[in-house]
Amino acid sequence: MDNKEIVLSGIRATGNLHLGNYYGALSKFLRMQDDEKYDNLFFIADLHALTTNPDPDQLHANVKNIVTEYLAAGLDPEKSTIFVQSDVPEVSEMYLLLNMHVGIGELMRTASFKDKARKALGIKSDSEDIEHEIIGNETNKRVNAGLLTYPTLMAVDILIQKAHKVPVGKDQEQHLELTRRFARRFNSFYGVDYFPEPVNFDFGGKPVKVPGLDGSGKMGKSEGNCIYLIDEEKVLRKKVMRAMTDEGPKEMNSPVSLPVQNLFSLMELTSSHEVLQQFKDAYADCSIRYGDLKKQLAEDILKVTLPIRERIIELQNDDAYIARVLRQGAERARERASVTLREVRDIMGIRKFY
Ligand code: ADP
Ligand code: TRP
């Protein structure tokens, strides 16, 4: 157990899991939990969800949804530690400590912060000077400090468990880069070789970015372009059949437009190599019919999602089981977290007199 590499990842409790979460994160968790080399911890980030001020009952329901979906997709509490972020109070204390070594400038330059700050202030364009807006805004619209320090909290999730590998999608790379920077800074400021520098993990491939069905670059909850693991068969088929395409290729070997490329990318994840090649060839020789492509794609996605959906429905009503899993997970996650917090306090000079 002791010389295993520590793997940790989490998903924010902001709604049901979609195909982006599945291919960007969850499917990697599943492969890692079956590998003897790793000691795996997977959690639900409820504190991170607070940064966008959710309705309290909705937040609580979302946490339950994600645990259920984790379990339904195959995360196994006997093999992995499954827990809720706020069940490890050591995280909150270490977040305060680590913030003393984090610059507000570097936080303000984070892409996800700028994005969310723009949303909070109702700014549409990328070019506007948001620093000015954040400081000078006198309306009710505000950017809360939790949103700014989101990367500190994420770094603490990782560092408190001394994780080596963090399987996440491409959009989280910048947060991981910051985590490495904070770890290096802490180590060098105190002259210790304490925190390992965590890396993303992708089984040798590139980090995946699952596209949306609306021709946009990314499938995401806030984009409203998602296929959810919990989607009913009919709903899912309808979403795929409505996916954006174009007028179709007019000449042999013409370049592929973004919406159509997105459908090919989804096929790459869910369909066999032969099926994908067949449609790519049909595109190249202009015989493609997007209706057929979508039908096939829906079929192949359903093969992945329907069995998971069935298990979600079974597990949804088993509150006692979910409670057992989370209690056990919290105990295990706190074991290492409490040791790290004690050592970090000592390193920083917060020591007891009694
Ligand atoms: P969302 O963008 O829908 O709010 P989250 O930010 O909660 O999703 O993401 C949880 C995990 O799923 C992260 O590891 C993230 O990288 C991954 N993820 C989310 N959307 C995608 C996507 N479209 N492609 C690849 N990975 C994704
Ligand atoms: N920021 C991640 C996301 O939006 C969620 C997250 C929080 C996380 N803490 C983490 C992911 C620690 C990996 C490790 O998806």
Short mmCIF file of C-alpha atoms and ligand atoms in Angstrom, two decimals:
data_model
loop_
_atom_site.label_atom_id
_atom_site.label_comp_id
_atom_site.label_asym_id
_atom_site.label_seq_id
_atom_site.Cartn_x
_atom_site.Cartn_y
_atom_site.Cartn_z
CA MET A 1 0.00 0.00 0.00
CA ASP A 2 2.73 2.42 1.05
CA ASN A 3 4.73 2.47 -2.15
CA LYS A 4 1.69 2.79 -4.40
CA GLU A 5 1.27 5.96 -6.38
CA ILE A 6 -1.53 8.12 -5.08
CA VAL A 7 -4.25 9.05 -7.54
CA LEU A 8 -6.81 11.71 -6.73
CA SER A 9 -9.53 13.43 -8.66
CA GLY A 10 -12.86 15.12 -8.08
CA ILE A 11 -15.84 16.52 -9.88
CA ARG A 12 -17.78 19.55 -8.75
CA ALA A 13 -21.29 18.92 -7.42
CA THR A 14 -23.03 21.09 -9.96
CA GLY A 15 -25.39 18.68 -11.72
CA ASN A 16 -25.59 15.29 -13.35
CA LEU A 17 -22.59 13.78 -15.09
CA HIS A 18 -22.37 14.07 -18.86
CA LEU A 19 -20.27 12.45 -21.57
CA GLY A 20 -17.56 15.10 -21.12
CA ASN A 21 -17.17 14.14 -17.47
CA TYR A 22 -17.30 10.47 -18.42
CA TYR A 23 -14.56 10.50 -21.05
CA GLY A 24 -12.55 13.38 -19.54
CA ALA A 25 -12.54 12.02 -16.01
CA LEU A 26 -14.67 9.07 -14.90
CA SER A 27 -13.53 6.53 -17.51
CA LYS A 28 -9.96 7.22 -16.46
CA PHE A 29 -10.87 6.74 -12.78
CA LEU A 30 -12.29 3.35 -13.70
CA ARG A 31 -9.12 2.21 -15.40
CA MET A 32 -6.95 3.44 -12.57
CA GLN A 33 -8.90 1.71 -9.83
CA ASP A 34 -8.23 -1.65 -11.49
CA ASP A 35 -4.51 -1.06 -11.61
CA GLU A 36 -2.58 -2.44 -8.64
CA LYS A 37 0.00 0.34 -8.95
CA TYR A 38 -2.38 2.95 -7.66
CA ASP A 39 -4.02 3.94 -4.42
CA ASN A 40 -7.09 5.84 -5.64
CA LEU A 41 -9.16 8.60 -4.07
CA PHE A 42 -12.18 10.05 -5.87
CA PHE A 43 -14.35 12.75 -4.39
CA ILE A 44 -17.25 15.10 -4.95
CA ALA A 45 -16.22 18.74 -4.73
CA ASP A 46 -19.10 20.34 -2.85
CA LEU A 47 -17.06 23.25 -1.47
CA HIS A 48 -15.98 24.18 -4.99
CA ALA A 49 -19.63 24.16 -6.01
CA LEU A 50 -20.30 26.88 -3.41
CA THR A 51 -18.28 29.37 -5.46
CA THR A 52 -21.31 29.91 -7.69
CA ASN A 53 -23.77 30.21 -4.76
CA PRO A 54 -26.11 27.28 -5.53
CA ASP A 55 -29.47 26.67 -3.90
CA PRO A 56 -28.65 24.66 -0.72
CA ASP A 57 -31.15 21.83 -1.33
CA GLN A 58 -30.05 21.59 -4.93
CA LEU A 59 -26.40 21.37 -3.87
CA HIS A 60 -27.19 18.57 -1.44
CA ALA A 61 -29.14 16.71 -4.13
CA ASN A 62 -26.26 17.17 -6.61
CA VAL A 63 -23.78 15.59 -4.21
CA LYS A 64 -26.00 12.54 -3.94
CA ASN A 65 -26.45 12.40 -7.71
CA ILE A 66 -22.74 12.36 -8.36
CA VAL A 67 -21.96 9.69 -5.76
CA THR A 68 -24.72 7.58 -7.26
CA GLU A 69 -23.37 8.13 -10.75
CA TYR A 70 -19.81 7.33 -9.65
CA LEU A 71 -21.00 4.03 -8.19
CA ALA A 72 -23.28 3.24 -11.11
CA ALA A 73 -20.44 3.77 -13.58
CA GLY A 74 -18.34 1.26 -11.67
CA LEU A 75 -16.34 3.03 -8.99
CA ASP A 76 -15.98 0.46 -6.27
CA PRO A 77 -15.70 1.52 -2.60
CA GLU A 78 -13.69 -1.64 -1.91
CA LYS A 79 -11.04 -0.58 -4.39
CA SER A 80 -11.18 3.23 -4.23
CA THR A 81 -11.75 5.79 -1.52
CA ILE A 82 -14.94 7.63 -2.45
CA PHE A 83 -15.73 10.71 -0.38
CA VAL A 84 -17.25 14.17 -0.17
CA GLN A 85 -14.80 17.10 0.00
CA SER A 86 -16.49 18.81 2.97
CA ASP A 87 -16.27 15.57 4.99
CA VAL A 88 -12.55 16.27 5.25
CA PRO A 89 -12.42 19.46 7.34
CA GLU A 90 -8.61 19.39 7.22
CA VAL A 91 -8.96 20.64 3.63
CA SER A 92 -10.60 23.87 4.77
CA GLU A 93 -7.89 24.60 7.30
CA MET A 94 -5.07 23.89 4.91
CA TYR A 95 -6.77 26.11 2.32
CA LEU A 96 -6.33 29.01 4.73
CA LEU A 97 -2.66 28.13 5.28
CA LEU A 98 -1.78 27.67 1.61
CA ASN A 99 -3.48 30.93 0.63
CA MET A 100 -0.65 32.74 2.45
CA HIS A 101 1.64 31.64 -0.37
CA VAL A 102 -0.65 32.35 -3.29
CA GLY A 103 -0.61 35.63 -5.21
CA ILE A 104 -3.86 37.33 -6.12
CA GLY A 105 -2.31 38.31 -9.46
CA GLU A 106 -1.70 34.74 -10.52
CA LEU A 107 -5.23 33.81 -9.43
CA MET A 108 -6.73 36.67 -11.41
CA ARG A 109 -4.91 35.55 -14.53
CA THR A 110 -6.40 32.04 -14.39
CA ALA A 111 -8.59 31.36 -17.41
CA SER A 112 -11.39 29.72 -15.41
CA PHE A 113 -11.52 32.69 -13.03
CA LYS A 114 -11.76 35.22 -15.86
CA ASP A 115 -14.48 33.14 -17.42
CA LYS A 116 -16.55 32.88 -14.27
CA ALA A 117 -15.94 36.48 -13.28
CA ARG A 118 -17.21 37.58 -16.69
CA LYS A 119 -20.31 35.48 -16.21
CA ALA A 120 -20.90 36.88 -12.70
CA LEU A 121 -20.61 40.44 -14.01
CA GLY A 122 -22.64 39.76 -17.13
CA ILE A 123 -19.77 40.67 -19.47
CA LYS A 124 -19.97 38.99 -22.86
CA SER A 125 -16.84 39.93 -24.72
CA ASP A 126 -13.38 38.52 -24.04
CA SER A 127 -11.64 41.79 -24.59
CA GLU A 128 -13.10 43.93 -21.81
CA ASP A 129 -10.86 44.82 -18.92
CA ILE A 130 -12.33 42.68 -16.18
CA GLU A 131 -9.88 43.74 -13.44
CA HIS A 132 -11.33 47.21 -13.65
CA GLU A 133 -14.88 45.87 -13.54
CA ILE A 134 -14.15 43.63 -10.57
CA ILE A 135 -12.70 46.41 -8.45
CA GLY A 136 -14.95 49.23 -9.53
CA ASN A 137 -18.31 47.49 -9.73
CA GLU A 138 -20.87 49.16 -7.54
CA THR A 139 -23.90 47.17 -8.55
CA ASN A 140 -25.13 43.99 -6.91
CA LYS A 141 -23.10 41.89 -9.28
CA ARG A 142 -19.99 40.74 -7.53
CA VAL A 143 -17.16 38.30 -7.92
CA ASN A 144 -16.73 36.45 -4.65
CA ALA A 145 -13.34 35.69 -3.10
CA GLY A 146 -14.07 31.95 -3.18
CA LEU A 147 -14.14 32.09 -6.95
CA LEU A 148 -10.74 33.78 -6.98
CA THR A 149 -9.18 31.25 -4.63
CA TYR A 150 -10.73 28.24 -6.37
CA PRO A 151 -7.27 27.04 -7.52
CA THR A 152 -5.92 27.19 -3.95
CA LEU A 153 -8.70 24.90 -2.77
CA MET A 154 -8.10 22.53 -5.66
CA ALA A 155 -4.37 22.50 -4.96
CA VAL A 156 -5.11 21.64 -1.33
CA ASP A 157 -7.40 18.76 -2.34
CA ILE A 158 -4.43 17.34 -4.21
CA LEU A 159 -1.53 18.27 -1.93
CA ILE A 160 -3.20 17.24 1.33
CA GLN A 161 -3.28 13.67 -0.01
CA LYS A 162 0.21 14.06 -1.52
CA ALA A 163 -1.23 12.83 -4.81
CA HIS A 164 1.06 12.04 -7.74
CA LYS A 165 -1.49 11.60 -10.50
CA VAL A 166 -4.62 13.63 -11.12
CA PRO A 167 -6.80 12.31 -13.96
CA VAL A 168 -8.76 15.29 -15.32
CA GLY A 169 -9.82 16.72 -18.67
CA LYS A 170 -7.83 19.25 -20.67
CA ASP A 171 -9.69 22.22 -19.17
CA GLN A 172 -8.14 21.50 -15.75
CA GLU A 173 -4.53 21.59 -16.93
CA GLN A 174 -4.01 25.18 -15.85
CA HIS A 175 -5.22 24.39 -12.34
CA LEU A 176 -2.77 21.51 -12.17
CA GLU A 177 0.03 23.75 -13.36
CA LEU A 178 -0.79 26.14 -10.50
CA THR A 179 -0.84 23.25 -8.04
CA ARG A 180 2.68 22.29 -9.12
CA ARG A 181 3.79 25.89 -8.77
CA PHE A 182 2.33 26.17 -5.24
CA ALA A 183 3.98 22.87 -4.25
CA ARG A 184 7.38 24.04 -5.52
CA ARG A 185 6.98 27.40 -3.83
CA PHE A 186 6.08 25.84 -0.48
CA ASN A 187 8.98 23.40 -0.68
CA SER A 188 11.50 26.07 -1.54
CA PHE A 189 10.20 28.73 0.89
CA TYR A 190 10.49 26.35 3.85
CA GLY A 191 13.50 24.47 2.49
CA VAL A 192 11.71 21.14 2.62
CA ASP A 193 11.17 18.39 0.11
CA TYR A 194 7.59 17.91 1.17
CA PHE A 195 4.95 18.02 -1.56
CA PRO A 196 5.25 15.95 -4.74
CA GLU A 197 4.39 17.74 -7.99
CA PRO A 198 1.26 16.14 -9.39
CA VAL A 199 0.70 15.45 -13.09
CA ASN A 200 -2.35 14.78 -15.24
CA PHE A 201 -2.83 11.24 -16.36
CA ASP A 202 -4.03 9.98 -19.68
CA PHE A 203 -2.90 6.44 -20.44
CA GLY A 204 -0.44 7.73 -22.98
CA GLY A 205 -2.96 9.64 -25.09
CA LYS A 206 -3.68 13.35 -25.29
CA PRO A 207 -6.11 14.78 -22.74
CA VAL A 208 -9.56 14.44 -24.28
CA LYS A 209 -11.93 17.28 -24.96
CA VAL A 210 -15.43 16.02 -25.56
CA PRO A 211 -17.25 18.40 -27.93
CA GLY A 212 -20.83 19.61 -27.62
CA LEU A 213 -23.68 18.78 -29.99
CA ASP A 214 -24.28 22.42 -30.84
CA GLY A 215 -21.19 22.92 -32.93
CA SER A 216 -19.30 24.42 -29.99
CA GLY A 217 -15.92 23.24 -28.85
CA LYS A 218 -16.77 21.72 -25.48
CA MET A 219 -19.56 19.77 -23.90
CA GLY A 220 -20.30 21.43 -20.56
CA LYS A 221 -23.10 21.86 -18.06
CA SER A 222 -23.19 25.60 -18.40
CA GLU A 223 -23.18 25.29 -22.19
CA GLY A 224 -26.51 23.43 -22.21
CA ASN A 225 -25.23 21.05 -24.90
CA CYS A 226 -24.80 17.88 -22.87
CA ILE A 227 -25.64 14.24 -23.19
CA TYR A 228 -26.12 13.00 -19.63
CA LEU A 229 -25.43 9.49 -18.38
CA ILE A 230 -28.94 9.58 -16.90
CA ASP A 231 -30.64 10.61 -20.18
CA GLU A 232 -33.54 8.38 -21.24
CA GLU A 233 -33.12 6.54 -24.51
CA LYS A 234 -35.66 8.69 -26.35
CA VAL A 235 -34.24 11.95 -25.06
CA LEU A 236 -30.72 10.92 -25.97
CA ARG A 237 -31.66 9.90 -29.51
CA LYS A 238 -33.46 13.18 -29.99
CA LYS A 239 -30.45 15.19 -28.81
CA VAL A 240 -28.13 13.40 -31.21
CA MET A 241 -30.54 13.67 -34.15
CA ARG A 242 -30.75 17.42 -33.53
CA ALA A 243 -26.98 17.89 -33.41
CA MET A 244 -25.69 20.67 -35.61
CA THR A 245 -24.16 19.73 -38.98
CA ASP A 246 -23.63 21.60 -42.28
CA GLU A 247 -24.86 21.33 -45.86
CA GLY A 248 -22.62 18.37 -46.58
CA PRO A 249 -19.45 18.01 -48.67
CA LYS A 250 -19.77 19.23 -52.25
CA GLU A 251 -16.37 18.13 -53.50
CA MET A 252 -14.23 15.08 -52.88
CA ASN A 253 -11.93 15.34 -49.84
CA SER A 254 -13.21 18.73 -48.73
CA PRO A 255 -12.23 20.00 -45.28
CA VAL A 256 -14.52 19.05 -42.39
CA SER A 257 -16.41 21.84 -40.62
CA LEU A 258 -16.32 22.10 -36.80
CA PRO A 259 -19.85 20.78 -36.11
CA VAL A 260 -19.24 17.71 -38.26
CA GLN A 261 -15.76 17.20 -36.85
CA ASN A 262 -17.42 17.22 -33.41
CA LEU A 263 -19.63 14.31 -34.43
CA PHE A 264 -16.59 12.42 -35.70
CA SER A 265 -14.82 13.14 -32.41
CA LEU A 266 -17.75 11.72 -30.45
CA MET A 267 -17.67 8.67 -32.71
CA GLU A 268 -14.01 8.27 -32.04
CA LEU A 269 -14.85 7.88 -28.37
CA THR A 270 -17.89 5.67 -28.63
CA SER A 271 -17.87 3.77 -31.95
CA SER A 272 -15.59 1.11 -33.36
CA HIS A 273 -12.69 2.07 -35.56
CA GLU A 274 -14.37 0.45 -38.61
CA VAL A 275 -17.59 2.41 -38.16
CA LEU A 276 -15.72 5.68 -37.84
CA GLN A 277 -13.61 4.93 -40.92
CA GLN A 278 -16.70 4.02 -42.92
CA PHE A 279 -18.28 7.43 -42.23
CA LYS A 280 -15.04 9.29 -42.81
CA ASP A 281 -14.69 7.57 -46.20
CA ALA A 282 -18.29 8.44 -46.99
CA TYR A 283 -17.53 12.06 -46.15
CA ALA A 284 -14.46 12.06 -48.38
CA ASP A 285 -16.37 10.69 -51.40
CA CYS A 286 -19.45 12.87 -50.69
CA SER A 287 -21.81 9.91 -50.16
CA ILE A 288 -22.31 10.65 -46.47
CA ARG A 289 -25.80 11.07 -45.03
CA TYR A 290 -25.69 12.88 -41.72
CA GLY A 291 -28.94 11.19 -40.64
CA ASP A 292 -27.24 7.79 -40.83
CA LEU A 293 -24.18 9.06 -39.03
CA LYS A 294 -26.32 10.40 -36.19
CA LYS A 295 -28.36 7.21 -35.90
CA GLN A 296 -25.21 5.16 -35.60
CA LEU A 297 -23.71 7.60 -33.13
CA ALA A 298 -26.82 7.54 -30.91
CA GLU A 299 -26.76 3.74 -30.97
CA ASP A 300 -23.12 3.62 -29.90
CA ILE A 301 -23.52 6.22 -27.17
CA LEU A 302 -26.52 4.34 -25.77
CA LYS A 303 -24.38 1.20 -25.48
CA VAL A 304 -22.23 3.13 -23.02
CA THR A 305 -24.86 5.10 -21.14
CA LEU A 306 -27.90 2.81 -20.84
CA PRO A 307 -26.34 0.20 -18.53
CA ILE A 308 -25.10 3.04 -16.32
CA ARG A 309 -28.54 4.64 -16.31
CA GLU A 310 -30.10 1.37 -15.16
CA ARG A 311 -27.71 1.11 -12.22
CA ILE A 312 -28.26 4.77 -11.29
CA ILE A 313 -31.96 4.07 -10.99
CA GLU A 314 -31.33 1.00 -8.84
CA LEU A 315 -28.95 2.81 -6.51
CA GLN A 316 -30.92 6.05 -6.23
CA ASN A 317 -33.14 4.74 -3.48
CA ASP A 318 -30.49 3.02 -1.45
CA ASP A 319 -29.64 5.85 0.92
CA ALA A 320 -28.25 3.48 3.53
CA TYR A 321 -25.68 2.10 1.08
CA ILE A 322 -24.66 5.56 -0.07
CA ALA A 323 -24.26 6.68 3.55
CA ARG A 324 -22.05 3.65 4.28
CA VAL A 325 -19.84 4.31 1.29
CA LEU A 326 -19.38 7.97 2.18
CA ARG A 327 -18.73 7.37 5.87
CA GLN A 328 -16.04 4.83 5.10
CA GLY A 329 -14.59 7.10 2.39
CA ALA A 330 -14.43 10.10 4.72
CA GLU A 331 -12.59 8.09 7.38
CA ARG A 332 -10.01 6.88 4.90
CA ALA A 333 -9.53 10.28 3.26
CA ARG A 334 -9.01 11.91 6.65
CA GLU A 335 -6.24 9.51 7.64
CA ARG A 336 -3.66 10.99 5.29
CA ALA A 337 -5.15 14.49 5.32
CA SER A 338 -4.80 14.83 9.08
CA VAL A 339 -1.16 13.78 8.99
CA THR A 340 -0.39 16.28 6.20
CA LEU A 341 -2.18 19.10 8.00
CA ARG A 342 -0.30 18.41 11.22
CA GLU A 343 3.02 18.46 9.38
CA VAL A 344 2.19 21.56 7.35
CA ARG A 345 1.20 23.46 10.50
CA ASP A 346 4.49 22.47 12.06
CA ILE A 347 6.52 23.43 8.99
CA MET A 348 4.82 26.85 8.94
CA GLY A 349 5.36 27.44 12.66
CA ILE A 350 1.81 27.03 13.88
CA ARG A 351 2.77 24.94 16.90
CA LYS A 352 1.01 24.27 20.16
CA PHE A 353 2.11 25.53 23.57
CA TYR A 354 0.14 23.00 25.58
P1 ADP B 1 -18.57 21.09 -16.53
O1 ADP B 1 -17.59 21.73 -17.48
O2 ADP B 1 -19.69 20.44 -17.23
O3 ADP B 1 -19.02 22.02 -15.44
P2 ADP B 1 -16.75 20.02 -14.60
O4 ADP B 1 -16.00 21.30 -14.72
O5 ADP B 1 -17.45 19.75 -13.32
O6 ADP B 1 -17.78 19.92 -15.81
O7 ADP B 1 -15.73 18.85 -14.91
C1 ADP B 1 -15.49 17.68 -14.16
C2 ADP B 1 -14.42 16.83 -14.85
O8 ADP B 1 -14.86 16.47 -16.16
C3 ADP B 1 -13.08 17.54 -15.05
O9 ADP B 1 -12.04 16.60 -14.92
C4 ADP B 1 -13.16 18.04 -16.46
O10 ADP B 1 -11.89 18.17 -17.03
C5 ADP B 1 -13.94 16.92 -17.13
N1 ADP B 1 -14.71 17.46 -18.27
C6 ADP B 1 -15.81 18.25 -18.23
N2 ADP B 1 -16.25 18.54 -19.46
C7 ADP B 1 -15.40 17.92 -20.32
C8 ADP B 1 -15.31 17.82 -21.73
N3 ADP B 1 -16.20 18.39 -22.53
N4 ADP B 1 -14.29 17.09 -22.26
C9 ADP B 1 -13.38 16.47 -21.47
N5 ADP B 1 -13.42 16.52 -20.13
C10 ADP B 1 -14.40 17.22 -19.55
N1 TRP B 2 -11.81 21.84 -10.54
C1 TRP B 2 -12.24 20.51 -10.90
C2 TRP B 2 -13.33 20.64 -11.99
O1 TRP B 2 -13.94 21.65 -12.16
C3 TRP B 2 -12.80 19.76 -9.73
C4 TRP B 2 -11.76 19.54 -8.69
C5 TRP B 2 -11.71 20.14 -7.47
C6 TRP B 2 -10.65 18.67 -8.77
N2 TRP B 2 -10.64 19.69 -6.77
C7 TRP B 2 -9.97 18.79 -7.54
C8 TRP B 2 -10.19 17.81 -9.74
C9 TRP B 2 -8.81 18.06 -7.28
C10 TRP B 2 -9.01 17.08 -9.49
C11 TRP B 2 -8.34 17.20 -8.26
O2 TRP B 2 -13.59 19.68 -12.63
#
